[in-house]
Amino acid sequence: MIELLFPNLRLEQFWKATIDTLYMAGLAGTATFVLGLLIGTVLFLTSPGQLLANRLVYGALSLATNIFRSIPFIILIVLLIPVTRFLVGRMLGVNAALPALVVGAAPFYARLVEIAFREVSKGVIEATRSMGGGIGTIIFKVLIPEAGPGLASGLTVTLISLVGYTAMAGVIGAGGLGHLAYLEGFQRNNGDVTLAATGMVLVIVFAIQFVGDLATRKLDKR
């Protein structure tokens, strides 16, 4: 049946491309979550009117965040080639795509983290401070738990964007479903291969959205 519908699709190659896409999105997503949470927390705490308000730090970090999240991803990959070569030792393959994926997605998630933290009631933060709670207590026992649904939904959006980024990275040799769709599908005029790769990308995106929605509902205590 599969041979009839997709005569030019080689299953071994297809599954390897799927695993490569999951590998890139999973590893880059984990690094993006950690880095984005860190940057978003600093952005929130140093913003005007907050606990560690510092105009210089907030302005510099905010500018850097805006710059990196504004650069089109395909251009960012090219700009980061020297950094990729330094970190990974090569510019092709799934590992070579990771630095650009993280640099492209982390600033985007950091802004979503900052927005989620702004939704936390100032009264809860002030109450924690009045009871002697330090910065660590406010971050780990107030901000993150209270902003949990926003952090989860923001991570879902970011992961879905990352899947799209991996497809773009595949066009310039990173591997994965984007590479398969472009090289084996488009360039060799095998429409069935492009269709199969696109279908699998949609399956991955729908699965991420389903799990993300589930996590958001679990964390939402309202």
XYZ file of C-alpha atoms in Angstrom:
222
model
C 0.000 0.000 0.000
C 2.731 2.450 0.992
C 4.710 1.487 -2.125
C 1.683 2.336 -4.282
C 0.999 5.718 -2.661
C 4.662 6.734 -2.243
C 6.630 4.868 -4.943
C 9.815 6.940 -4.500
C 9.847 6.919 -0.709
C 12.531 4.809 0.958
C 11.260 3.950 4.443
C 14.686 3.598 6.038
C 15.632 7.070 4.831
C 12.242 8.463 5.882
C 12.471 7.132 9.446
C 16.051 8.372 9.801
C 14.934 11.838 8.678
C 12.073 11.722 11.205
C 14.429 10.740 14.033
C 16.869 13.473 12.999
C 14.066 16.053 13.146
C 12.940 14.817 16.586
C 16.565 14.840 17.779
C 17.141 18.440 16.661
C 13.797 19.705 18.000
C 14.136 17.794 21.299
C 17.706 18.776 22.121
C 17.328 22.366 20.942
C 13.962 22.593 22.760
C 15.542 21.508 26.056
C 18.370 24.025 25.726
C 15.908 26.718 24.642
C 13.710 26.073 27.691
C 16.636 26.444 30.119
C 18.222 29.456 28.392
C 14.904 31.161 27.640
C 13.699 30.725 31.216
C 16.956 32.222 32.519
C 16.903 35.209 30.142
C 13.162 35.782 30.648
C 13.579 35.741 34.432
C 16.402 38.317 34.287
C 14.349 40.450 31.879
C 11.391 40.417 34.257
C 13.323 41.038 37.470
C 15.405 43.920 36.013
C 12.497 45.619 34.240
C 11.202 48.959 35.613
C 9.255 48.612 38.869
C 10.440 45.072 39.621
C 12.606 43.674 42.425
C 16.007 44.110 40.729
C 15.087 47.008 38.448
C 18.143 48.056 36.460
C 17.636 50.154 33.355
C 21.091 49.402 31.887
C 20.901 45.606 32.271
C 17.282 45.457 31.115
C 17.947 47.729 28.130
C 21.013 45.766 26.953
C 19.359 42.356 27.392
C 16.122 43.530 25.843
C 17.991 44.918 22.810
C 19.952 41.681 22.324
C 16.754 39.635 22.646
C 14.945 41.774 20.089
C 17.844 41.586 17.627
C 18.235 37.789 17.698
C 14.521 37.037 17.551
C 14.103 39.455 14.622
C 16.749 37.930 12.349
C 15.173 35.508 9.840
C 16.276 31.998 10.783
C 17.759 31.107 7.399
C 20.004 34.202 7.637
C 20.860 33.456 11.269
C 22.201 30.018 10.280
C 24.547 31.627 7.765
C 25.669 34.334 10.210
C 26.451 31.711 12.864
C 28.571 29.479 10.620
C 31.869 30.584 12.287
C 30.363 29.942 15.757
C 29.000 26.569 14.613
C 32.384 25.541 13.235
C 34.040 26.568 16.511
C 31.535 24.681 18.707
C 30.777 21.600 16.585
C 33.730 21.481 14.190
C 31.533 21.306 11.063
C 28.669 23.145 9.381
C 26.649 20.188 8.060
C 24.604 17.572 9.923
C 22.066 17.573 12.743
C 24.517 18.677 15.446
C 25.679 21.614 13.338
C 22.112 22.951 13.305
C 21.785 23.014 17.106
C 23.593 26.329 17.879
C 21.469 28.238 15.351
C 18.263 26.555 16.555
C 18.940 27.521 20.179
C 20.083 31.073 19.361
C 17.010 31.550 17.171
C 14.437 30.128 19.591
C 15.729 31.088 23.071
C 15.127 34.870 22.705
C 11.618 34.160 21.429
C 10.839 31.968 24.444
C 12.494 34.473 26.812
C 9.950 37.114 25.768
C 7.097 34.662 26.371
C 8.537 33.908 29.822
C 8.698 37.630 30.621
C 5.077 38.080 29.503
C 3.955 35.066 31.585
C 5.687 36.466 34.686
C 4.001 39.846 34.183
C 0.654 38.083 34.539
C 1.533 37.029 38.107
C -0.234 39.153 40.710
C 2.030 41.782 42.279
C 0.154 41.224 45.527
C 1.398 37.633 45.764
C 4.984 38.776 45.160
C 4.701 41.552 47.752
C 3.157 39.148 50.285
C 6.072 36.747 49.791
C 8.561 39.582 50.265
C 6.802 40.783 53.419
C 7.197 37.283 54.880
C 10.956 37.422 54.262
C 11.037 35.578 50.959
C 14.221 36.214 48.968
C 14.741 36.303 45.209
C 15.125 32.513 45.032
C 11.842 31.964 46.872
C 10.017 34.436 44.663
C 11.354 32.817 41.473
C 10.890 29.139 42.341
C 7.880 29.280 44.698
C 5.887 32.171 43.254
C 6.774 33.182 39.685
C 7.328 29.777 38.069
C 4.382 27.958 39.745
C 1.963 30.872 39.237
C 3.035 31.385 35.612
C 3.071 27.633 34.901
C 0.244 27.608 32.293
C 1.781 30.566 30.428
C 5.229 28.962 30.484
C 3.819 25.668 29.164
C 1.793 27.276 26.373
C 4.780 29.465 25.444
C 7.036 26.405 25.290
C 4.493 24.660 23.060
C 4.531 27.548 20.588
C 8.331 27.660 20.699
C 8.704 23.905 20.076
C 6.383 24.117 17.076
C 8.485 26.993 15.729
C 11.596 24.863 16.297
C 10.158 22.076 14.141
C 9.734 24.671 11.379
C 13.307 25.873 11.938
C 14.648 22.298 11.585
C 12.924 22.072 8.188
C 14.633 25.283 7.075
C 17.974 24.057 8.445
C 17.503 20.858 6.450
C 17.526 22.808 3.203
C 21.168 23.800 3.790
C 22.329 20.366 4.876
C 21.285 19.862 8.505
C 19.387 16.644 7.742
C 15.890 15.742 8.901
C 12.538 15.934 7.125
C 13.241 19.354 5.588
C 16.394 17.990 3.989
C 14.503 14.931 2.725
C 11.647 17.026 1.287
C 14.024 19.426 -0.468
C 16.769 17.092 -1.686
C 14.866 13.879 -2.431
C 11.465 15.456 -3.072
C 11.822 18.868 -4.687
C 15.188 18.632 -6.448
C 14.494 15.147 -7.871
C 10.885 15.959 -8.677
C 9.518 13.236 -6.360
C 6.300 14.831 -5.145
C 5.345 11.791 -3.060
C 8.500 12.168 -0.948
C 7.757 15.852 -0.317
C 4.182 14.941 0.598
C 5.271 12.203 3.020
C 7.826 14.484 4.725
C 5.242 17.264 5.039
C 2.706 14.837 6.509
C 5.183 13.673 9.161
C 6.023 17.297 10.088
C 2.295 17.906 10.600
C 2.018 14.787 12.795
C 4.908 16.020 14.970
C 3.383 19.510 15.257
C -0.051 18.143 16.193
C 1.526 15.829 18.798
C 3.434 18.753 20.373
C 0.259 20.873 20.424
C -1.736 18.042 22.042
C 0.840 17.423 24.783
C 1.300 21.174 25.321
C -2.451 21.773 25.702
C -2.652 18.852 28.128
C 0.218 20.227 30.242
C -1.278 23.735 30.228
C -4.648 22.448 31.484
C -2.914 20.392 34.190
C -0.949 23.403 35.425
C -3.914 25.786 35.343
C -5.415 25.754 38.835
C -8.025 28.458 38.186
